[in-house]
Structure formats: structure tokens, C-alpha cells
Coordinates of C-alpha atoms in Angstrom, one line a residue:
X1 CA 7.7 -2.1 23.9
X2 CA 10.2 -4.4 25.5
X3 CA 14.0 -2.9 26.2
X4 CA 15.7 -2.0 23.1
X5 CA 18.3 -3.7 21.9
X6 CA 21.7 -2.5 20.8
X7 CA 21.3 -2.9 16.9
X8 CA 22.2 0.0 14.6
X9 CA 20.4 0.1 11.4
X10 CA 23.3 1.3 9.0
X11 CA 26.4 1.5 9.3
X12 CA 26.8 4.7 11.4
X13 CA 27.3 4.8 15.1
X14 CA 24.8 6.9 15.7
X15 CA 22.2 4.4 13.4
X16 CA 18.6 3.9 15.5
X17 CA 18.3 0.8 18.2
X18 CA 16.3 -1.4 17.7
X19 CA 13.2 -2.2 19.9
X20 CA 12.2 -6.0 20.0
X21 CA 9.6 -7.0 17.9
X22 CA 6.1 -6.0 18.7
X23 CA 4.5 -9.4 18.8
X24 CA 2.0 -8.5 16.3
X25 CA 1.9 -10.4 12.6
X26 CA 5.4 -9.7 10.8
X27 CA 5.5 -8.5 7.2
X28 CA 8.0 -7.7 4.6
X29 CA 7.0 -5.0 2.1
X30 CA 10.0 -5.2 -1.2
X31 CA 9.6 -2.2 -3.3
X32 CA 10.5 -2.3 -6.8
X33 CA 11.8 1.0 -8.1
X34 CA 11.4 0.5 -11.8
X35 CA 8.6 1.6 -14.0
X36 CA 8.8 1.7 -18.3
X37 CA 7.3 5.4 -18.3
X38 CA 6.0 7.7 -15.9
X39 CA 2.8 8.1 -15.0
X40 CA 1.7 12.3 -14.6
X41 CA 0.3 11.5 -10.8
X42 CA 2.5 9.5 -9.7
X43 CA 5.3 10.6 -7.0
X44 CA 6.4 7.4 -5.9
X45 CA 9.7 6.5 -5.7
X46 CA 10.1 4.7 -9.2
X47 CA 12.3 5.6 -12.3
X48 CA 12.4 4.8 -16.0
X49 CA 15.5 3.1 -17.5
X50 CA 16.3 6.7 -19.2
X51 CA 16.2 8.4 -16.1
X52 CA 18.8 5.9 -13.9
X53 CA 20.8 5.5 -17.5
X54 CA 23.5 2.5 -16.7
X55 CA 23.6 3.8 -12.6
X56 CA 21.3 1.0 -11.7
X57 CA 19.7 -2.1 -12.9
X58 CA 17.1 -4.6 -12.0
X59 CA 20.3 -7.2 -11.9
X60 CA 22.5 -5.0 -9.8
X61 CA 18.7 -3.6 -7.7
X62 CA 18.1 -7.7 -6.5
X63 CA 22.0 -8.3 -5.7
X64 CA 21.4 -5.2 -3.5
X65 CA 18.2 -6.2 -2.3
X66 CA 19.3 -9.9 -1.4
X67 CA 22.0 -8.1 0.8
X68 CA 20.1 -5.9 2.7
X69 CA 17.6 -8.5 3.6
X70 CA 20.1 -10.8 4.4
X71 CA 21.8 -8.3 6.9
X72 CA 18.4 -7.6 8.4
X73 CA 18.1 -10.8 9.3
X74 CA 21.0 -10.8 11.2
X75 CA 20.5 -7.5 13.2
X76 CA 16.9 -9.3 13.5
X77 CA 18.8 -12.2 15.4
X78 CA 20.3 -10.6 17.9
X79 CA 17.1 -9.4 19.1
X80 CA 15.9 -10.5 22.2
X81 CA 13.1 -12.3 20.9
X82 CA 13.2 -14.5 17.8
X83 CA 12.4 -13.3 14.6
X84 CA 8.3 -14.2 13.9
X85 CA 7.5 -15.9 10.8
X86 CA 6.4 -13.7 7.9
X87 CA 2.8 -13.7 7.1
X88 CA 2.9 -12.2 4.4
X89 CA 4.8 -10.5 1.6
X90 CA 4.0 -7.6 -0.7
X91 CA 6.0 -7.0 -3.5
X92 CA 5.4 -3.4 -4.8
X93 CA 7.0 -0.3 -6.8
X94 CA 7.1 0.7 -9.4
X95 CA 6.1 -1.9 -11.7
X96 CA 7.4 -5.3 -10.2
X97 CA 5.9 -6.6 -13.5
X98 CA 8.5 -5.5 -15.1
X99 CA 11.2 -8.1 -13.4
X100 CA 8.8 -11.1 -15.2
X101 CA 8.0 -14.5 -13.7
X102 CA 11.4 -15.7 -13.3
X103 CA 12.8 -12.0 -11.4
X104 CA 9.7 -12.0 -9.2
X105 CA 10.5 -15.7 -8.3
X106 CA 13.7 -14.9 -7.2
X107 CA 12.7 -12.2 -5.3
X108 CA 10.4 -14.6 -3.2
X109 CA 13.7 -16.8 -3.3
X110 CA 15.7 -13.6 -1.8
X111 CA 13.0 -13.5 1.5
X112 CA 13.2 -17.5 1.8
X113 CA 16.9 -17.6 1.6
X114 CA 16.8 -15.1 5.3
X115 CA 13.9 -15.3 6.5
X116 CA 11.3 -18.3 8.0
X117 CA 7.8 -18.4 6.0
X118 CA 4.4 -18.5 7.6
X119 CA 2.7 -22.4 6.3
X120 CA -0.2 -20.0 4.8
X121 CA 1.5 -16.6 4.1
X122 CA -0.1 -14.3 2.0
X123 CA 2.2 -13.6 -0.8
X124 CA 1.1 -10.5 -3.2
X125 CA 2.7 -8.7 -6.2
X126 CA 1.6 -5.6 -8.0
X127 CA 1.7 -5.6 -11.5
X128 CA 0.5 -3.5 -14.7
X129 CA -1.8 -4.9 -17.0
X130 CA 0.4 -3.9 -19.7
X131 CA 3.4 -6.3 -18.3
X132 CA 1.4 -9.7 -17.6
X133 CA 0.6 -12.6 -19.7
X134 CA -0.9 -16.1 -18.9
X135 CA 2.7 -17.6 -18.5
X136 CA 3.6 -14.7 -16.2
X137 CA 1.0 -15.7 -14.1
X138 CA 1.2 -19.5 -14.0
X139 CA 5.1 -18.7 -13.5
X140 CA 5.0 -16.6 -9.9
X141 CA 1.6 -18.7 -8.9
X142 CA 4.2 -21.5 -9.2
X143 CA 6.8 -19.9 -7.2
X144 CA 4.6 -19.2 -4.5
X145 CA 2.6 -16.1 -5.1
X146 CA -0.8 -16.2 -3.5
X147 CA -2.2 -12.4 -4.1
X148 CA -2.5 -10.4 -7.5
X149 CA -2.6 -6.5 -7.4
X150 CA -3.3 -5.0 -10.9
X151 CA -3.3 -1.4 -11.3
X152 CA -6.9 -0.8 -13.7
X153 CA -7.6 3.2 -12.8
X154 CA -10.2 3.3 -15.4
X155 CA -12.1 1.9 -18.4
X156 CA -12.2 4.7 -20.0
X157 CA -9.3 5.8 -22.5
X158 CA -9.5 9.1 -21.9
X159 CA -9.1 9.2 -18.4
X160 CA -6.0 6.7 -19.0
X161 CA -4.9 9.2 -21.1
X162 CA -5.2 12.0 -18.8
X163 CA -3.6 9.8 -15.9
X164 CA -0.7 9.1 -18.2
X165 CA -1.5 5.4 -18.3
X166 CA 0.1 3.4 -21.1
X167 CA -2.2 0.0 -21.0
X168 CA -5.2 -0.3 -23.0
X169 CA -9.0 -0.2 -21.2
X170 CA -9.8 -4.0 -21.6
X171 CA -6.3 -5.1 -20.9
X172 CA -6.7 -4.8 -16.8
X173 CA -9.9 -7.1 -16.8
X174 CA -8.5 -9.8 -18.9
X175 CA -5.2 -9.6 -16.7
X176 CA -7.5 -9.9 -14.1
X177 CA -8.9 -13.6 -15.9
X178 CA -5.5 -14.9 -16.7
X179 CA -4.9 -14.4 -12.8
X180 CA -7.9 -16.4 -12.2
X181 CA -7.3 -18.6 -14.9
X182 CA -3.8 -19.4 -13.3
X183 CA -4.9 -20.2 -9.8
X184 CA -5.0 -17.3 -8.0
X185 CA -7.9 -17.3 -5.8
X186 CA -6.9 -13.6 -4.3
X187 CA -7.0 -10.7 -7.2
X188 CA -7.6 -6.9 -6.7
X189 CA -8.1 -4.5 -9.1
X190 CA -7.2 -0.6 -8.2
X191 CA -9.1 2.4 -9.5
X192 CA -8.6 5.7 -9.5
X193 CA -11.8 8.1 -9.2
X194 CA -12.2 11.8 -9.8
X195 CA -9.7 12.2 -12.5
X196 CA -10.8 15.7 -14.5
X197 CA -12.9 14.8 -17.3
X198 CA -14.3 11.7 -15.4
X199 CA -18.3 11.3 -16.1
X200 CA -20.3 9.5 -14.2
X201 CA -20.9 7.0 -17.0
X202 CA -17.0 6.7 -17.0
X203 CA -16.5 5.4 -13.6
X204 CA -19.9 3.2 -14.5
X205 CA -18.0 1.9 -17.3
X206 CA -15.2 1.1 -15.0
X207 CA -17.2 -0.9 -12.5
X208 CA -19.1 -2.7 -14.9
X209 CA -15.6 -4.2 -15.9
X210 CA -14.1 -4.6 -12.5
X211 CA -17.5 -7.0 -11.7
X212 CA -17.3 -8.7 -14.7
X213 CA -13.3 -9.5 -14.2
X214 CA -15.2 -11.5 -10.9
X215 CA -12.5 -10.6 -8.7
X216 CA -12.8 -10.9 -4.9
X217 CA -10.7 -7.4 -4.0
X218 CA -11.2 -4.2 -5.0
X219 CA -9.8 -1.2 -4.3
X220 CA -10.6 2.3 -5.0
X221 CA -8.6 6.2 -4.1
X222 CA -9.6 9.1 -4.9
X223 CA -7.1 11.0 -7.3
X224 CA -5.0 13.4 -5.4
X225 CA -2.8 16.2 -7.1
X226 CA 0.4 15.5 -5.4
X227 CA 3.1 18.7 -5.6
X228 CA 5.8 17.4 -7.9
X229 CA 4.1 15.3 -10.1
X230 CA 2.9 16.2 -14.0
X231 CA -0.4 16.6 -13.3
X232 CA 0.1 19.3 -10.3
X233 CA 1.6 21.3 -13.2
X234 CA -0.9 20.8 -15.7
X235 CA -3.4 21.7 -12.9
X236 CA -1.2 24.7 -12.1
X237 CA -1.2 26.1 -15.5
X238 CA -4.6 25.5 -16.0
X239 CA -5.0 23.0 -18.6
X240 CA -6.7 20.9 -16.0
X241 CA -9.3 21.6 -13.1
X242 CA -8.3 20.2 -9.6
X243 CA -10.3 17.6 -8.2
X244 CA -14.0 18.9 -6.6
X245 CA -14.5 17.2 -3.4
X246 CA -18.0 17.2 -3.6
X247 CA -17.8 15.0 -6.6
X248 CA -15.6 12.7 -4.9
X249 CA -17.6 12.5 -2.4
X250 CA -20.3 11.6 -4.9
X251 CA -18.1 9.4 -6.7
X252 CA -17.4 7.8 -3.4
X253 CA -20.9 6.6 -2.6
X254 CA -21.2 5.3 -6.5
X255 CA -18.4 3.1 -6.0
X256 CA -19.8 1.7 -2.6
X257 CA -23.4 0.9 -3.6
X258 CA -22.2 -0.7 -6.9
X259 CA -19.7 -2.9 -5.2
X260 CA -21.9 -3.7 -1.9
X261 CA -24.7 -4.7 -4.2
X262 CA -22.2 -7.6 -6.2
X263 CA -21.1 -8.8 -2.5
X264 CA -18.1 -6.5 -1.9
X265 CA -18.1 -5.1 1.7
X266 CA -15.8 -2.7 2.9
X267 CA -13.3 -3.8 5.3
X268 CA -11.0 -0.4 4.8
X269 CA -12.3 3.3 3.9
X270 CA -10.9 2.9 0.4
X271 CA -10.7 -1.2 0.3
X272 CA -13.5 -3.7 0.0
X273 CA -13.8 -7.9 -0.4
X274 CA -16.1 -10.7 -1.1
X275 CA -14.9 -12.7 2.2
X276 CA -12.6 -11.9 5.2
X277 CA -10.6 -14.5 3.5
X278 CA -9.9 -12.0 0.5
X279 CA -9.1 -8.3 2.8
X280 CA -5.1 -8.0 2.0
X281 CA -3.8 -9.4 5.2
X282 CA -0.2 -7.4 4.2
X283 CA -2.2 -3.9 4.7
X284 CA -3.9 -4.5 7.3
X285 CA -1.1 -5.7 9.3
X286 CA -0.2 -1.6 8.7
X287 CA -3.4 -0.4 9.9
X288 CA -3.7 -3.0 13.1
X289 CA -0.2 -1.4 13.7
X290 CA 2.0 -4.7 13.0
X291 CA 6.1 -5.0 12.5
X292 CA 7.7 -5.2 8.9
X293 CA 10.2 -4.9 7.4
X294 CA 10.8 -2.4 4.1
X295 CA 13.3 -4.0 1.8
X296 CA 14.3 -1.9 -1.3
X297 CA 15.1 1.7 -2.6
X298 CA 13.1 3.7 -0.4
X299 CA 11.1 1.6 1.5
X300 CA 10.0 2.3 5.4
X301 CA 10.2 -0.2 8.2
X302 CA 8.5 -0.6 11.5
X303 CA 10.1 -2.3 14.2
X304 CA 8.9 -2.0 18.2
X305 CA 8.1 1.3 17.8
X306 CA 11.0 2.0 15.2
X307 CA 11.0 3.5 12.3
X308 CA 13.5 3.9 9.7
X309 CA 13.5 4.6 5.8
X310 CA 16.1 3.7 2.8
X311 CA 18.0 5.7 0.6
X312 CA 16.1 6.2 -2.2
X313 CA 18.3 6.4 -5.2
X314 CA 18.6 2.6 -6.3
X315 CA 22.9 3.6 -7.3
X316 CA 23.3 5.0 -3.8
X317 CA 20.7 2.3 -1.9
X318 CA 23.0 -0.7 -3.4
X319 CA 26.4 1.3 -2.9
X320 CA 25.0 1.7 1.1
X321 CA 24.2 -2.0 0.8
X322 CA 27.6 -2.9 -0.4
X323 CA 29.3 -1.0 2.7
X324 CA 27.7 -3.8 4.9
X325 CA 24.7 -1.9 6.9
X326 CA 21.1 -1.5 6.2
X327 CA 20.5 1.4 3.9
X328 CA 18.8 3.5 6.0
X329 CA 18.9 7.5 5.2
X330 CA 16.8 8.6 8.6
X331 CA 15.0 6.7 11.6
X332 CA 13.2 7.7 14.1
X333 CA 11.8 6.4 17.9
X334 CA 7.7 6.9 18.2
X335 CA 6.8 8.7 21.3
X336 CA 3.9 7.3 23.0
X337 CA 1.8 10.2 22.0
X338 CA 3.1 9.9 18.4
X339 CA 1.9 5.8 18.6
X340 CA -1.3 6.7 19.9
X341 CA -2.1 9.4 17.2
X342 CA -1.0 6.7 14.8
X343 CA -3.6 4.2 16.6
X344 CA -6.4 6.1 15.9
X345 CA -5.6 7.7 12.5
X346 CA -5.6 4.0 11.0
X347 CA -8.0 1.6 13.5
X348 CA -10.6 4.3 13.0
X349 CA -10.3 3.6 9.0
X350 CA -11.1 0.0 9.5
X351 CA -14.6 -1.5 9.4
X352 CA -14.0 -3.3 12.6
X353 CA -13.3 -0.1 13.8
X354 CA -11.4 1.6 16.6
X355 CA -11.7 0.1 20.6
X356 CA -13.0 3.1 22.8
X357 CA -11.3 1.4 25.5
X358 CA -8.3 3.0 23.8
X359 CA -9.2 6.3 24.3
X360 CA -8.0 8.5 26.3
X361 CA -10.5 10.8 28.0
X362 CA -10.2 13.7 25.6
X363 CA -10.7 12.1 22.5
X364 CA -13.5 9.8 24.4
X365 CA -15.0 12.9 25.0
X366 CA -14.8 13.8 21.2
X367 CA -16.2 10.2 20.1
X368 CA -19.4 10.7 22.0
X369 CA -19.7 14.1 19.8
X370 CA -18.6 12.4 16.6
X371 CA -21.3 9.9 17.6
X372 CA -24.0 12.6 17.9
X373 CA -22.9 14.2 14.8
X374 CA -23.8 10.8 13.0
X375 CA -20.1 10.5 11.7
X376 CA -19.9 7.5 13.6
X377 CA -21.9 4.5 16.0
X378 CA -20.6 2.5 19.2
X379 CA -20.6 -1.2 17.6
X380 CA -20.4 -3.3 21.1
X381 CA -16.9 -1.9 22.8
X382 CA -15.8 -0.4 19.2
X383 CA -16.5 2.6 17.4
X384 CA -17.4 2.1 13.7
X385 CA -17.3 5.2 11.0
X386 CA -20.9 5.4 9.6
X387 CA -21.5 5.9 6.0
X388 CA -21.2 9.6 6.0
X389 CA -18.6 9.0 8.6
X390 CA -16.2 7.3 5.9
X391 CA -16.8 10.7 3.8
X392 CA -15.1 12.4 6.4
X393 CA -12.8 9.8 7.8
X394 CA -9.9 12.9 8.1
X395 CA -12.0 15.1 9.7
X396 CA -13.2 12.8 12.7
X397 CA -9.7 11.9 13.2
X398 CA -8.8 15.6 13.8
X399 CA -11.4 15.9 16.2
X400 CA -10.6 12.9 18.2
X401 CA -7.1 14.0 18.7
X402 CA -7.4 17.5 18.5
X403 CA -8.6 18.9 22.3

């Protein structure tokens, strides 16, 4: 990390400085705060038009936005070095969806407008089934969206309706077509395995769909009961049985047989993609430990070894916006110990895997275990989570960082 420089995110004296960029690919992540209903196991930082009542809008939520990312360009400009290119762009929430062709276009216009354009950037929106049509997508393909994101979960209506999911079962594959249909080359579907009441021939039902949608991305999480959320309470009261990690384990190895067998290949523990060409570029300038910027209600940054995160309300993140700082409610300055933990947690995730040349001699001393154990391989100077190794990706990363 070169010597920081004397930038203050916010508007406080006492705001974090800066460190210069990092010389990795440079991203810019815009969340979206806005979602038409709630979903029970979902704690994101979204909210429906009755929750934020006249507080906040989408109008007054892209004024804001267009402000903070044109101050971060200037604190980016008086950084030592000059501000990279983007490479790439993800536009996620919420339910950016919801803004339509024209609001997502101008929220590609908002990054333009600050902020210089890699020639083949990666450009990706979320969106829910429920909120897409053909013209939606021939309108932000036409603006310069290269990447589609749609949220399927499941085929099955009864695990929708258990997820609190509001779009029909077929809706997500035909999105998935019109995407195709419109030009995009790049389209992932998500799902959501594990849900309580989930059979087997459920989550069958839902690859069958996701290969015949003849997308090139998929992703796929298993469901986890977050504290907070509608489901944690329906869990707590007993109306619903937690998640049983055998079966996602189970579930797991379904998912990656199907999808492996149709030409998917896992890049990511939970991601996989026809070609390199297809892996999200945007995530894994996270996991390769990149620079970006977080633009929105919420959203976290990474800058030289600088973190910071926004306010969250969408009110309070524009009225922090108007005051002429970045909205940032905390930040802090990674250690070198806290980087390094970071560095293995996410390389060791990846297919390509985590460099052993990396390690320090503690946690080389715990690879050669985790090796013998069978949870992982040496692949050339890397080392690569086998199979049963990406069942317990968590576990080998405590025991390479835990003496």
C-alpha cells in the first residue's frame, strides 16, 4: 500500500485517509435500496415504498447517488495515482428492476458522467423476474449493459411461497430468454437451495429449468436463516424447521453434478460458468482482493487497504450527500494480519485457488494437513479445495488461520 493520502471520506475531520489505489482491476458496485415487498429471508438493506413513506424516492435516491459519485471522483483525484478505469459495474439492491430501462440507463449515465470506462467493461444489473419485459431488456442492453442477474430461487411454488417470493415459477426462465433474445450474451440465474419443504425433485425441477433457460452463469447459496429476518421467526416459533446441513451438503453435490454434466464448471464455491468468458468479472475482482468503489444507501468500499460503509437509510444517505462529503457512517484501516486473513478466506474459495507462496509458515503447516485430510490438492504452486473440500470451505479456512 503506497503512502496514504490526505482525503477524508465524509465530511468530518476525523473521516478515514485514503490509501492510493491498489493497482488491481477497479470496480464500482451501485446498490439500489428499493424492493416492491419484502422477501421473509432477506436482510439486506432494501425497503418497500410503505416502509420509507414520502422520506425517500427513487428520483431523490439517483440525485443523491449522482452526487456522491461525483464527489468520489474528486477525492479519487487527488490521489497520488490516477483513477483506473472501471472494469466493471454491478448494479444491485434491492430490486434495481424496479427503476426500469430508462432509470437503470441513467444510472450507467451517473458512473460515465465521473468516472472513465474500461473499452470492454463488464456492466451487470440484478433484476426480478417479476419487473422485466423484452423492452426492458433491449432498453439497458442499449444503454450499455453487458451482464444480466435474475433472482430464480426455485421452480417450485411452494418453496417461492415459503421464501416469500412474489414472481411466478416459469417467469425467471423466460426472463432469462428475453435477456438472450435482447443480446445479452452474459445471464445468470440465482437459486436458493435447502429451503424447508424443499424435495429433491424440487430442486430437480429447478435445474431442469435453469438448463433449459441456456444461460452461461449460474449461481447457487444455500439458504441461511439470518437473525432479523421473517423466516428466523417463523423458524423460532416453530412453524418451520432450520436448514439440515447434511442435506445441504447433499443438495450441494446435486447442483454440482447436474450443472458440470451441461458444461457448467465451477470457478467460485457457490458460482459456476460455461467459459472463463462468462465468471462475473465484478465478483471476482472482490475475491482476487481488487479496489471499488460502493455507491448507494449502504454500500461498502475498498480502497488501498480502506474500508468505509454508507449510511444506510436512503433520507439520511442523500441528506449526508447534500452536506458535500461522502456518506460514510464508519471506516476502517486493514491491518496486515486483517488483509492476510481476508486473502485466504476468499482466494481459497476460488477454483484457481489460493498461492502457497502466500502462506505464512503456520498456515503452510495447516495446508499440508488439510492436504492429507483430502479437503484439498497442491495444483502446481496453488492449492485447490477438492470436492469434499468445497463442502467444508469454512472449516479449512479456520484451520489455516487458526494456529
Amino acid at each position: 500500500m503506497s503512502s496514504p493520502a490526505a482525503i477524508p471520506v465524509g465530511t468530518e475531520t476525523s473521516g478515514p485517509v485514503l490509501g492510493d489505489f491498489g493497482g488491481g482491476a477497479f470496480g464500482i458496485y451501485v446498490h439500489v435500496p428499493f424492493c416492491a415487498t419484502r422477501c421473509g429471508y432477506c436482510d439486506f438493506n432494501t425497503y418497500t415504498a410503505g416502509e420509507l413513506g414520502t422520506s425517500a424516492s427513487p428520483q431523490s435516491w439517483l440525485d443523491a447517488l449522482r452526487g456522491e459519485l461525483a464527489t468520489a471522483a474528486a477525492q479519487f483525484a487527488a490521489l497520488p495515482t490516477t483513477t483506473p478505469e472501471v472494469a466493471t459495474i454491478f448494479v444491485g439492491g434491492g430490486t434495481p428492476s424496479l427503476l426500469g430501462g430508462d432509470g437503470l440507463a441513467s444510472v450507467l449515465d451517473a458512473v460515465r458522467v465521473n468516472f472513465t470506462l474500461a473499452a470492454d467493461a463488464e456492466v451487470t444489473t440484478e433484476s426480478n423476474p417479476e419487473s422485466t419485459s423484452p423492452e426492458f431488456f433491449e432498453r439497458i442492453r442499449a444503454a450499455g449493459f453487458t451482464r444480466v442477474s435474475l433472482g430464480m430461487q426455485s421452480a417450485a411454488a411452494h418453496v417461492l411461497k415459503v421464501l416469500d417470493r412474489t414472481h411466478t415459477p416459469g417467469r425467471a426462465v423466460a426472463a432469462a430468454q428475453e435477456a438472450r433474445a435482447a443480446g445479452f450474451d452474459h445471464v445468470n440465474l440465482d437459486l436458493i437451495y435447502g429451503t424447508p419443504g424443499e424435495r429433491d425433485s424440487d430442486l430437480d425441477a429447478s435445474l431442469d429449468a435453469v438448463l433449459a433457460a441456456g444461460v452461461d452463469h449460474v449461481s447457487a447459496y444455500s439458504l441461511i436463516v439470518e437473525d432479523g429476518t421473517a423466516l428466523a421467526r417463523r423458524v423460532r416459533r416453530g412453524e418451520l424447521p432450520a436448514p439440515d446441513d447434511d442435506v445441504l451438503a447433499v443438495r450441494y453435490e446435486r447442483i454440482d453434478a447436474r450443472l458440470t454434466a451441461a458444461g457448467l464448471t465451477w470457478y467460485e464455491v457457490s458460482n459456476w460458468a460455461a467459459s472463463e468468458a462468462a465468471a462475473c468479472r465484478h465478483n471476482l475482482g472482490y475475491w482476487d482482493g481488487g479496489d471499488w468503489l460502493g455507491a448507494g444507501p449502504g454500500a461498502h468500499s475498498h480502497v488501498g487497504g480502506v474500508r468505509w460503509w454508507n449510511i444506510k437509510h436512503p433520507a439520511r444517505y442523500a441528506d449526508r450527500v447534500a452536506d458535500g462529503g461522502l456518506p460514510a457512517a464508519g471506516w476502517e484501516t486493514l491491518t496486515s494480519d486483517e488483509r492476510y486473513t481476508e486473502r485466504v478466506m476468499l482466494a481459497v474459495r476460488l477454483r484457481t485457488g489460493l498461492p502457497l507462496a502466500d502462506l505464512d509458515p503456520t498456515s503452510a503447516a495447516a495446508a499440508d494437513r488439510v492436504i492429507a485430510d483430502g479437503l484439498a490438492t497442491r495444483s502446481g504452486d496453488r492449492l485447490v479445495l477438492t470436492d469434499r473440500g468445497r463442502l467444508l470451505a469454512d472449516g479449512v479456512v479456520r484451520q489455516l488461520l487458526v494456529p
